[in-house]
Amino acid sequence: MSDNPFANFLGGDGEDSNSPEDNIELLTAATEALSKPNASLEYCTQSIKDTIRNLETDGEKGLSSMHEVERRRDIHGANEVVAEDDESLFKKFIETFVEDRLILLLIGSAVVSAIMGNFDDAVSITLAIVIVVTVGFVQEYKSEKSLEALNKLVPAECHLIRFGKEANTLASGLVPGDLVSFRIGDRIPADLRLIETFELSIDESSLTGENEPVHKSAKHVSPEAYPGHMVPIADRTCIAYMGTLVKEGHGKGIVVGTGKNTSFGAVFEMMNEIEKPKTPLQHSMDKLGKDLSLGSFVVIGCICLIGVLQGRSWLEMFQISVSLAVAAIPEGLPIIVTVTLALGVLRMAKRKAIVRRLPSVETLGSVNVICSDKTGTLTSNHMTVAKMWCLGSMSNKTNLLDVIKNKNSLKNYLTEDVKNTLLIGNLCNNATFSQEHVKYLGNPTDIALLEQLQGFEMQDLRGTMTKLKEIPFNSKRKFMATKMINSNGKVTIYIKGAFEKILERSNGYINENGKTEKLTQANRDTIIDCANTLASEGLRVLAFAELPLKEENKDENLTEEIISNLTFSGLIGMNDPPRPTVKPAIEQLLQGGVHIIMITGDSVNTAVNIARQIGIPVIDPKLSVLSGEKLDEMTDDQLANVIDHVNIFARATPEHKLNIVRALRKRGDIVAMTGDGVNDAPALKLADIGVSMGKMGTDVAKEASDMVLTDDDFSTILTAIEEGKGIFNNIQNFLTFQLSTSVAALSLIALSTTFNLPNPLNAMQILWINILMDGPPAQSLGVEPVDHEVMKKPPRKRSEKILTSAVLRRLLGTAICIILGTTYVFVKEMAEDGKVTARDTTMTFTCFVFFDMFNALACRHTTKSIFEVGLFTNKMFNLAVGLSLLGQMCAIYIPFFQRIFKTEALSFTDLLFLLMISSSVFIVDELRKYYYRKQSESYYYSNV
């Protein structure tokens, strides 16, 4: 679930939003909250030196004492913004008695019964009310707790520098004075006073509503320019606010505010009052409930009127009518749907797929196209340097240095051009070594380049040089550049990136002796041939170059325009093998009619090689593969016409992803799109299901997505779709159970009243049936284990209603079976003694309950026999049915409950007879399933 409480306020989730009037009121309140003095206002006017002194910290090493950290945490609390619920559970429980008008009517009938001297009825009704309300209250409480658990599935993390060591840690542990680093794509974990920035732009739309990213710097703000020295929140340019997202650049900052003492926390309590929008399925369940309520009220009104006209007691008819209304109206339907969705989401989380928004669960079963990144999703995202090539020492494309094969003798190959290539990979690099984790942290490509130094017995030289400027890598420019100065004052720009981009900007190369020579066309052709050879082996190819600056140019600003006349150094081919789980997952998805599209920034040769390894069909690369260049020349309509045959997009950018999603949605496809970078956010937002990566994904991508894969594994998408389909099937199953019970109870009383027969069930018995219908048996159907065969079925259409014609036919058939069987027992028992006795109603009541339990058993699966599914695979169901039957036995055999339900003890023979009659609903449904399977087999063989 989204951990950003501003998302609903600003309409970010694309779900229901507040009315314009509500939004204006909330915006006004938010503005007032943000204008109040807080830590960011205090420290934005202080210099870096003053901030460090006042917070007693260090701008390089952070806090140096664990005792001091604990002391500050005791003062300021955890860095969390949590809603406080002051209302007691008892008060909430009491309120539920007055919120439901039907319960109030039942309370009224109990009072009237007591006034008229019917104390047994009054006590019975009161006890039944307490039971019904308690069951509903527990359900709602469980729903709330499940939703609260969803909000904790994606805890915020940060890059903390404490005691001079950097480590990834939970943001909740931050205290004022901590030093935090951040980079592009990160979420700011607390209010920070910036002390170091590199081309830093931050998206503050979640806080201020402004869509344009704000440029930030470490320079303090002069307060004299503002009335009362109150610097507006938008002008505090040296402050990075909690919850905002880094769009460009990187930097460091000192924590000045945590938890509710941040600008984000200042408005949280006001934001917490906004009611969470319901999902489309919840809305449809509400509408269904209202429609059924209206129909039920009409029928119940007629029953009451006819009964009174026939001369029956008006109090008896009133009690039965209200009890029938409580039982027949599925008021618990939206709650059970919410619980089922929430429990399904928690179950997905255990399988490494965190769904951030409940409506996404409904959409998962309809996905018919998955667009997936290659690196880290289809592949393992553990880069290793596999092969190297330098034009000077290796001259032709067949002379590749196999790094893996020669790992024990790499130093023998350390010519000057090889050494220079490795040096560029070292200096054009942002990975850092973590003492806590005892490994490098950062981009997998950067990590692989640093790990390779040891094999050549080279050292990390970044500590001996100073970085002056950096151009970070992005998918558009396809290269990264750093401007460095060494101890002798020599300034050099080091570049790494896609070989096409580096080669087109190069005019020289380094030979094996370290000398620069002119790059001829023949040399260029050799480099391109070698790069294609590496790519055809499925390797990611990077080129490396440098640009030494003359004395008069060394102060020149580092921009893309001056990256020209480069000296080419070499190529490195990196291996990122496919995940072993991906190929079987793709096979299953293809079987289920899902179109798999791989999107990668790699070359066509690399992409085709990987696609064939993982089972994505590439029959003809000319039809199955589209490059970014071709994509640029196509309109959305042209792309929509050919995309059905395309399985690979190579040399693609995040902007291309947006075009791909638009083209697919124009065709009516339901699209799941994966992404991990900042620029992937628009495509993730536009896709029906945006999927971000939990390990390598940026916070920006996670915020835009609907689902987070905590293991970054493509096969997890399969399990999520499987769970999504299973949850939808479970909802249909418990709907069938609830509505068939509701229709049967309503029809039974209506028929007996219409034909002037005594009522087969009294008010207490009807309320007990309601508890079974809305209680544990119904909920246990919502957690039925997923049938893996759901993936063999095609994706569900988005427009398909949850109450399909097949579901309606099934529930009506089941209801008819229950009505006929229960009516038969009632008439048979009544005919034996010519009047209605306690035995007659007990037999009818127990028969209906047994029918209900067999019905619940039949509803565990729509098409499979219960003997195929397994009688004991759903432990919660077995427990729920067992407790329900135990409760029924108590109602029959314990004297106290006999007085409440007006029952008497039945013999063992009676119970056997009722079990035989009531099992008919189960047998009829098993025959329906058998007929369905035979029809399916016949259809399958006729089409093979």
Coordinates of C-alpha atoms in Angstrom, one line a residue, residues 406-862:
N406 CA 42.2 -16.3 -17.4
K407 CA 41.3 -15.1 -13.9
N408 CA 44.4 -16.5 -12.4
S409 CA 46.8 -14.7 -14.8
L410 CA 45.2 -11.4 -15.6
K411 CA 48.2 -9.3 -14.6
N412 CA 50.1 -10.8 -17.6
Y413 CA 47.6 -9.0 -19.9
L414 CA 48.0 -5.6 -18.2
T415 CA 49.1 -3.5 -21.2
E416 CA 48.8 0.2 -21.0
D417 CA 45.5 0.4 -22.9
V418 CA 44.0 -2.4 -20.7
K419 CA 45.2 -0.6 -17.6
N420 CA 43.8 2.7 -18.9
T421 CA 40.4 1.1 -19.6
L422 CA 40.2 -0.3 -16.1
L423 CA 41.3 3.0 -14.6
I424 CA 38.5 4.8 -16.4
G425 CA 36.0 2.2 -15.1
N426 CA 37.4 2.9 -11.6
L427 CA 37.3 6.7 -11.8
C428 CA 34.0 7.0 -13.6
N429 CA 32.2 5.2 -10.8
N430 CA 29.9 5.9 -7.8
A431 CA 29.9 2.6 -6.1
T432 CA 31.1 2.7 -2.4
F433 CA 32.5 0.0 -0.1
S434 CA 30.4 -0.6 3.1
Q435 CA 32.3 -1.8 6.1
E436 CA 29.0 -2.9 7.7
H437 CA 27.9 -5.0 4.8
V438 CA 31.5 -5.9 3.8
K439 CA 30.7 -5.3 0.1
Y440 CA 30.4 -2.6 -2.5
L441 CA 27.0 -0.8 -2.7
G442 CA 25.7 0.9 -5.8
N443 CA 25.0 0.3 -9.4
P444 CA 25.7 -3.4 -10.4
T445 CA 27.8 -2.2 -13.4
D446 CA 29.9 0.1 -11.2
I447 CA 30.4 -2.7 -8.6
A448 CA 31.5 -5.2 -11.3
L449 CA 34.2 -2.7 -12.6
L450 CA 35.6 -2.2 -9.1
E451 CA 35.6 -5.9 -8.2
Q452 CA 37.6 -6.6 -11.4
L453 CA 40.5 -4.4 -10.2
Q454 CA 41.7 -7.0 -7.7
G455 CA 42.1 -9.6 -10.4
F456 CA 44.5 -7.3 -12.3
E457 CA 46.2 -6.4 -8.9
M458 CA 45.1 -2.8 -9.3
Q459 CA 44.0 -0.4 -6.5
D460 CA 40.9 1.8 -6.2
L461 CA 42.5 5.2 -7.0
R462 CA 39.5 7.5 -6.3
G463 CA 40.9 8.4 -3.0
T464 CA 44.0 9.9 -4.6
M465 CA 42.0 12.2 -6.9
T466 CA 39.3 14.9 -6.5
K467 CA 36.1 14.8 -8.4
L468 CA 35.3 18.3 -9.7
K469 CA 32.1 17.6 -11.6
E470 CA 29.9 14.8 -12.9
I471 CA 27.4 14.1 -15.7
P472 CA 25.3 11.2 -14.4
F473 CA 24.3 8.4 -16.7
N474 CA 20.7 8.5 -18.1
S475 CA 18.9 6.6 -20.7
K476 CA 18.8 9.5 -23.2
R477 CA 22.5 10.4 -23.2
K478 CA 23.6 6.8 -22.6
F479 CA 27.0 7.8 -21.0
M480 CA 28.4 9.0 -17.7
A481 CA 31.3 11.4 -17.4
T482 CA 33.4 12.6 -14.4
K483 CA 35.9 15.5 -14.3
M484 CA 38.8 14.6 -12.0
I485 CA 42.0 16.4 -10.9
N486 CA 45.0 14.5 -9.7
S487 CA 47.7 15.5 -7.1
N488 CA 49.8 17.1 -9.9
G489 CA 46.9 19.4 -10.9
K490 CA 46.2 17.6 -14.2
V491 CA 42.5 17.6 -15.1
T492 CA 40.9 14.8 -17.1
I493 CA 37.4 13.8 -18.1
Y494 CA 36.7 10.1 -17.9
I495 CA 33.7 8.7 -19.9
K496 CA 32.0 5.3 -20.0
G497 CA 28.8 4.3 -21.9
A498 CA 27.1 2.7 -24.9
F499 CA 29.8 2.0 -27.5
E500 CA 27.9 3.8 -30.3
K501 CA 27.7 7.1 -28.2
I502 CA 31.4 6.9 -27.2
L503 CA 32.6 6.0 -30.7
E504 CA 30.8 8.8 -32.4
R505 CA 32.5 11.3 -30.1
S506 CA 36.0 9.8 -30.4
N507 CA 38.8 10.7 -32.9
G508 CA 41.7 8.9 -31.3
Y509 CA 42.6 5.7 -29.4
I510 CA 45.2 4.5 -26.9
N511 CA 47.7 1.9 -28.1
E512 CA 49.3 -0.8 -26.1
N513 CA 52.1 1.5 -25.0
G514 CA 49.7 4.2 -23.8
K515 CA 50.3 6.6 -26.7
T516 CA 47.4 8.3 -28.5
E517 CA 46.9 7.4 -32.2
K518 CA 44.4 8.6 -34.8
L519 CA 41.1 6.7 -35.1
T520 CA 40.6 5.7 -38.8
Q521 CA 37.4 4.4 -40.4
A522 CA 38.9 0.9 -40.5
N523 CA 39.5 1.2 -36.7
R524 CA 35.9 2.2 -36.2
D525 CA 34.7 -0.8 -38.2
T526 CA 36.8 -3.1 -36.2
I527 CA 35.5 -1.6 -32.9
I528 CA 31.9 -2.0 -34.2
D529 CA 32.5 -5.6 -35.3
C530 CA 34.0 -6.5 -31.9
A531 CA 31.2 -4.8 -30.0
N532 CA 28.6 -6.8 -32.0
T533 CA 30.6 -10.0 -31.4
L534 CA 30.4 -9.4 -27.6
A535 CA 26.7 -8.5 -27.9
S536 CA 25.8 -11.6 -29.8
E537 CA 27.1 -13.6 -26.9
G538 CA 24.5 -12.0 -24.7
L539 CA 27.0 -9.6 -23.0
R540 CA 26.3 -6.0 -22.1
V541 CA 28.9 -3.9 -23.9
L542 CA 30.4 -0.7 -22.5
A543 CA 33.0 1.5 -24.1
F544 CA 35.6 3.6 -22.2
A545 CA 37.3 6.9 -23.2
E546 CA 39.0 9.9 -21.8
L547 CA 39.5 13.6 -22.6
P548 CA 42.6 15.2 -21.0
L549 CA 42.0 19.0 -20.7
K550 CA 44.6 21.6 -21.5
E551 CA 45.7 24.1 -18.9
E552 CA 43.5 26.9 -20.5
N553 CA 40.4 24.6 -20.6
K554 CA 40.6 22.9 -17.2
D555 CA 38.3 25.4 -15.5
E556 CA 35.7 24.9 -18.3
N557 CA 32.2 23.8 -17.0
L558 CA 31.5 20.1 -17.6
T559 CA 28.6 19.8 -20.1
E560 CA 27.6 17.4 -22.8
E561 CA 28.8 19.8 -25.5
I562 CA 32.4 19.5 -24.5
I563 CA 32.4 15.7 -24.6
S564 CA 34.0 15.4 -28.0
N565 CA 37.4 14.5 -29.6
L566 CA 37.6 11.7 -27.1
T567 CA 40.5 9.1 -26.9
F568 CA 38.9 5.7 -27.1
S569 CA 40.4 3.2 -24.7
G570 CA 38.6 -0.2 -24.9
L571 CA 35.5 -2.3 -24.6
I572 CA 34.2 -4.4 -21.7
G573 CA 31.6 -7.1 -22.1
M574 CA 29.6 -7.8 -18.9
N575 CA 27.7 -11.0 -18.2
D576 CA 24.3 -10.9 -16.5
P577 CA 22.9 -14.5 -16.7
P578 CA 19.1 -15.1 -16.9
R579 CA 17.4 -16.1 -13.7
P580 CA 16.7 -19.8 -13.6
T581 CA 13.1 -19.2 -12.6
V582 CA 12.3 -17.0 -15.6
K583 CA 12.0 -19.6 -18.4
P584 CA 9.4 -21.8 -16.7
A585 CA 7.4 -18.6 -15.7
I586 CA 7.4 -17.4 -19.3
E587 CA 6.2 -20.8 -20.5
Q588 CA 3.3 -20.7 -18.1
L589 CA 2.4 -17.1 -19.0
L590 CA 2.5 -17.9 -22.7
Q591 CA 0.2 -20.9 -22.1
G592 CA -2.3 -18.6 -20.3
G593 CA -2.5 -16.2 -23.3
V594 CA -0.2 -13.5 -21.9
H595 CA 2.0 -11.7 -24.4
I596 CA 5.6 -11.2 -23.1
I597 CA 7.6 -8.2 -24.3
M598 CA 11.2 -7.6 -23.3
I599 CA 12.4 -4.0 -23.2
T600 CA 16.2 -3.3 -22.9
G601 CA 18.7 -0.6 -23.5
D602 CA 21.1 -3.2 -24.9
S603 CA 21.8 -3.8 -28.5
V604 CA 19.6 -6.0 -30.8
N605 CA 22.2 -8.9 -30.7
T606 CA 22.4 -9.0 -26.9
A607 CA 18.6 -8.8 -26.6
V608 CA 17.9 -11.6 -29.1
N609 CA 20.5 -13.9 -27.4
I610 CA 18.9 -13.4 -24.0
A611 CA 15.4 -13.7 -25.3
R612 CA 16.1 -17.1 -26.8
Q613 CA 17.7 -18.3 -23.6
I614 CA 14.6 -17.5 -21.5
G615 CA 12.0 -18.8 -24.0
I616 CA 10.6 -15.6 -25.5
P617 CA 9.7 -16.6 -29.1
V618 CA 11.9 -14.9 -31.7
I619 CA 11.0 -16.6 -35.0
D620 CA 12.1 -13.8 -37.3
P621 CA 14.1 -10.9 -35.7
K622 CA 12.9 -8.6 -38.5
L623 CA 9.3 -9.0 -37.2
S624 CA 9.9 -9.7 -33.6
V625 CA 12.4 -7.0 -32.8
L626 CA 12.1 -3.2 -32.9
S627 CA 15.0 -0.9 -32.1
G628 CA 14.7 2.5 -30.4
E629 CA 15.6 4.2 -33.7
K630 CA 12.7 2.6 -35.6
L631 CA 10.4 3.3 -32.7
D632 CA 11.2 7.0 -32.9
E633 CA 10.0 7.1 -36.5
M634 CA 6.6 5.5 -35.7
T635 CA 3.3 7.0 -34.5
D636 CA 1.3 5.4 -31.7
D637 CA -1.2 4.1 -34.3
Q638 CA 1.6 2.6 -36.4
L639 CA 3.1 0.9 -33.3
A640 CA -0.3 -0.4 -32.2
N641 CA -0.7 -2.1 -35.6
V642 CA 2.6 -4.0 -35.5
I643 CA 3.1 -4.5 -31.7
D644 CA 1.1 -7.8 -31.7
H645 CA 4.1 -9.5 -33.4
V646 CA 6.9 -7.7 -31.4
N647 CA 8.5 -9.5 -28.5
I648 CA 11.7 -7.3 -28.1
F649 CA 12.4 -3.6 -28.0
A650 CA 16.2 -3.0 -28.1
R651 CA 18.1 0.2 -27.4
A652 CA 14.9 1.5 -25.8
T653 CA 14.6 4.4 -23.4
P654 CA 12.0 5.1 -20.7
E655 CA 10.4 7.5 -23.1
H656 CA 9.9 4.6 -25.5
K657 CA 8.2 2.7 -22.7
L658 CA 5.6 5.4 -22.5
N659 CA 4.9 5.0 -26.3
I660 CA 4.7 1.2 -25.9
V661 CA 2.1 1.4 -23.1
R662 CA 0.0 4.0 -25.0
A663 CA 0.0 1.8 -28.1
L664 CA -1.0 -1.3 -26.1
R665 CA -3.7 0.4 -24.2
K666 CA -5.0 1.9 -27.5
R667 CA -5.5 -1.7 -28.6
G668 CA -7.5 -2.5 -25.4
D669 CA -4.8 -4.5 -23.8
I670 CA -4.3 -4.7 -20.0
V671 CA -0.6 -3.9 -19.5
A672 CA 1.8 -4.7 -16.7
M673 CA 5.0 -2.7 -17.1
T674 CA 8.2 -3.1 -15.0
G675 CA 10.6 -0.3 -14.3
D676 CA 13.2 0.8 -11.7
G677 CA 14.5 4.2 -12.7
V678 CA 13.3 7.8 -12.2
N679 CA 12.4 8.1 -15.9
D680 CA 10.3 4.9 -15.8
A681 CA 7.8 6.6 -13.5
P682 CA 5.5 8.0 -16.3
A683 CA 5.2 4.6 -18.0
L684 CA 4.6 2.8 -14.6
K685 CA 1.9 5.3 -13.8
L686 CA 0.2 4.9 -17.2
A687 CA 0.3 1.1 -17.2
D688 CA -2.6 -0.8 -15.7
I689 CA -0.2 -2.4 -13.4
G690 CA 3.1 -0.6 -12.8
V691 CA 5.7 -3.0 -11.3
S692 CA 8.8 -1.6 -9.6
M693 CA 11.9 -3.4 -8.2
G694 CA 12.3 -3.7 -4.5
K695 CA 16.1 -4.0 -4.4
M696 CA 17.3 -2.0 -7.4
G697 CA 14.3 0.2 -7.9
T698 CA 14.4 3.9 -7.0
D699 CA 11.9 5.4 -4.6
V700 CA 10.4 7.4 -7.5
A701 CA 9.6 4.3 -9.4
K702 CA 8.2 2.6 -6.3
E703 CA 5.9 5.6 -5.6
A704 CA 4.6 5.5 -9.2
S705 CA 4.0 1.7 -9.2
D706 CA 1.1 -0.5 -8.2
M707 CA 3.3 -3.4 -7.2
V708 CA 6.8 -3.9 -5.8
L709 CA 8.8 -7.1 -6.4
T710 CA 11.0 -7.5 -3.3
D711 CA 13.3 -10.0 -5.1
D712 CA 13.3 -8.1 -8.5
D713 CA 12.4 -11.5 -10.1
F714 CA 10.2 -11.7 -13.2
S715 CA 8.7 -15.0 -12.0
T716 CA 7.2 -13.2 -9.0
I717 CA 4.9 -11.4 -11.5
L718 CA 3.5 -14.9 -12.4
T719 CA 2.8 -15.7 -8.8
A720 CA 1.1 -12.3 -8.3
I721 CA -1.1 -12.8 -11.4
E722 CA -1.9 -16.3 -10.1
E723 CA -2.9 -14.9 -6.7
G724 CA -4.9 -12.1 -8.3
K725 CA -6.9 -14.6 -10.4
G726 CA -7.3 -16.8 -7.3
I727 CA -8.6 -13.9 -5.1
F728 CA -11.2 -13.0 -7.7
N729 CA -12.4 -16.6 -7.9
N730 CA -12.6 -16.8 -4.1
I731 CA -14.7 -13.6 -4.1
Q732 CA -17.1 -15.2 -6.6
N733 CA -17.3 -18.4 -4.5
F734 CA -18.2 -16.7 -1.3
L735 CA -20.7 -14.5 -3.2
T736 CA -22.3 -17.6 -4.5
F737 CA -22.5 -19.0 -0.9
Q738 CA -23.8 -15.8 0.7
L739 CA -26.4 -14.9 -1.9
S740 CA -27.7 -18.4 -2.4
T741 CA -28.2 -18.6 1.4
S742 CA -29.8 -15.2 1.4
V743 CA -32.2 -16.0 -1.5
A744 CA -33.1 -19.4 0.1
A745 CA -33.9 -17.8 3.6
L746 CA -36.0 -15.0 2.0
S747 CA -37.9 -17.4 -0.3
L748 CA -38.6 -19.9 2.4
I749 CA -40.4 -17.3 4.6
A750 CA -42.1 -15.7 1.6
L751 CA -43.5 -19.1 0.4
S752 CA -44.8 -20.1 3.8
T753 CA -46.5 -16.7 4.3
T754 CA -47.9 -16.7 0.7
F755 CA -49.5 -20.2 1.2
N756 CA -50.7 -19.3 4.7
L757 CA -48.4 -21.8 6.4
P758 CA -46.8 -21.3 9.8
N759 CA -43.3 -19.7 9.7
P760 CA -40.7 -22.5 9.4
L761 CA -38.1 -20.4 11.2
N762 CA -38.4 -18.0 14.1
A763 CA -36.5 -14.7 14.5
M764 CA -33.7 -16.2 16.6
Q765 CA -33.1 -19.0 14.1
I766 CA -32.9 -16.5 11.2
L767 CA -30.4 -14.4 13.1
W768 CA -28.2 -17.5 13.7
I769 CA -28.4 -18.3 10.0
N770 CA -27.2 -14.7 9.3
I771 CA -24.2 -15.3 11.6
L772 CA -23.2 -18.4 9.6
M773 CA -23.8 -16.6 6.3
D774 CA -21.7 -13.5 7.1
G775 CA -19.3 -15.1 9.6
P776 CA -16.4 -17.6 9.6
P777 CA -17.6 -20.0 6.8
A778 CA -18.0 -17.1 4.3
Q779 CA -14.6 -15.6 5.3
S780 CA -12.8 -19.0 5.1
L781 CA -14.0 -19.3 1.4
G782 CA -12.0 -16.0 0.8
V783 CA -8.7 -17.6 1.8
E784 CA -9.1 -20.8 -0.2
P785 CA -5.6 -21.8 -1.6
V786 CA -5.0 -20.7 -5.2
D787 CA -5.5 -23.4 -7.8
H788 CA -2.4 -23.3 -10.0
E789 CA -4.5 -24.2 -13.0
V790 CA -6.0 -20.7 -13.1
M791 CA -2.9 -19.8 -15.2
K792 CA -4.1 -22.1 -18.0
K793 CA -7.2 -19.9 -18.4
P794 CA -7.0 -16.8 -20.5
P795 CA -6.9 -13.4 -18.8
R796 CA -10.3 -12.1 -17.5
K797 CA -11.8 -9.2 -19.5
R798 CA -11.7 -5.9 -17.7
S799 CA -15.4 -5.3 -18.3
E800 CA -16.4 -8.8 -17.0
K801 CA -18.8 -8.4 -14.0
I802 CA -18.1 -10.3 -10.8
L803 CA -21.7 -11.7 -10.9
T804 CA -21.6 -13.4 -14.3
S805 CA -24.5 -15.3 -15.7
A806 CA -22.7 -18.5 -14.8
V807 CA -22.4 -17.4 -11.1
L808 CA -26.1 -16.3 -11.1
R809 CA -27.2 -19.7 -12.5
R810 CA -25.2 -21.5 -10.0
L811 CA -26.4 -19.6 -6.9
L812 CA -30.1 -19.7 -8.1
G813 CA -29.8 -23.5 -8.6
T814 CA -28.3 -23.9 -5.2
A815 CA -30.9 -21.7 -3.6
I816 CA -33.7 -23.7 -5.2
C817 CA -32.2 -27.0 -4.0
I818 CA -32.1 -25.6 -0.4
I819 CA -35.7 -24.3 -0.6
L820 CA -37.1 -27.6 -1.9
G821 CA -35.2 -29.7 0.7
T822 CA -36.0 -27.5 3.7
T823 CA -39.7 -27.1 2.6
Y824 CA -40.0 -30.8 2.2
V825 CA -38.7 -31.4 5.8
F826 CA -41.0 -28.7 7.2
V827 CA -44.1 -30.0 5.5
K828 CA -43.3 -33.6 6.3
E829 CA -42.8 -32.9 10.0
M830 CA -45.8 -30.7 10.3
A831 CA -48.0 -33.3 8.5
E832 CA -47.2 -35.9 11.1
D833 CA -49.0 -34.0 14.0
G834 CA -51.1 -31.5 12.1
K835 CA -49.5 -28.5 13.8
V836 CA -46.2 -26.7 14.2
T837 CA -44.3 -27.9 17.2
A838 CA -40.8 -27.2 18.6
R839 CA -39.6 -30.4 16.9
D840 CA -40.9 -29.2 13.5
T841 CA -39.0 -25.9 13.6
T842 CA -35.9 -27.6 15.1
M843 CA -35.8 -30.1 12.2
T844 CA -36.4 -27.3 9.6
F845 CA -33.8 -25.0 11.3
T846 CA -31.1 -27.8 11.5
C847 CA -31.9 -28.9 7.9
F848 CA -31.3 -25.3 6.7
V849 CA -28.0 -25.0 8.6
F850 CA -26.8 -28.4 7.3
F851 CA -27.7 -27.3 3.8
D852 CA -25.6 -24.2 4.4
M853 CA -22.6 -26.2 5.4
F854 CA -22.8 -28.5 2.4
N855 CA -23.3 -25.4 0.2
A856 CA -20.2 -23.9 1.7
L857 CA -18.2 -27.1 0.9
A858 CA -19.5 -27.1 -2.7
C859 CA -18.5 -23.4 -3.1
R860 CA -14.9 -24.0 -2.3
H861 CA -14.2 -24.4 -6.1
T862 CA -16.3 -23.4 -9.1

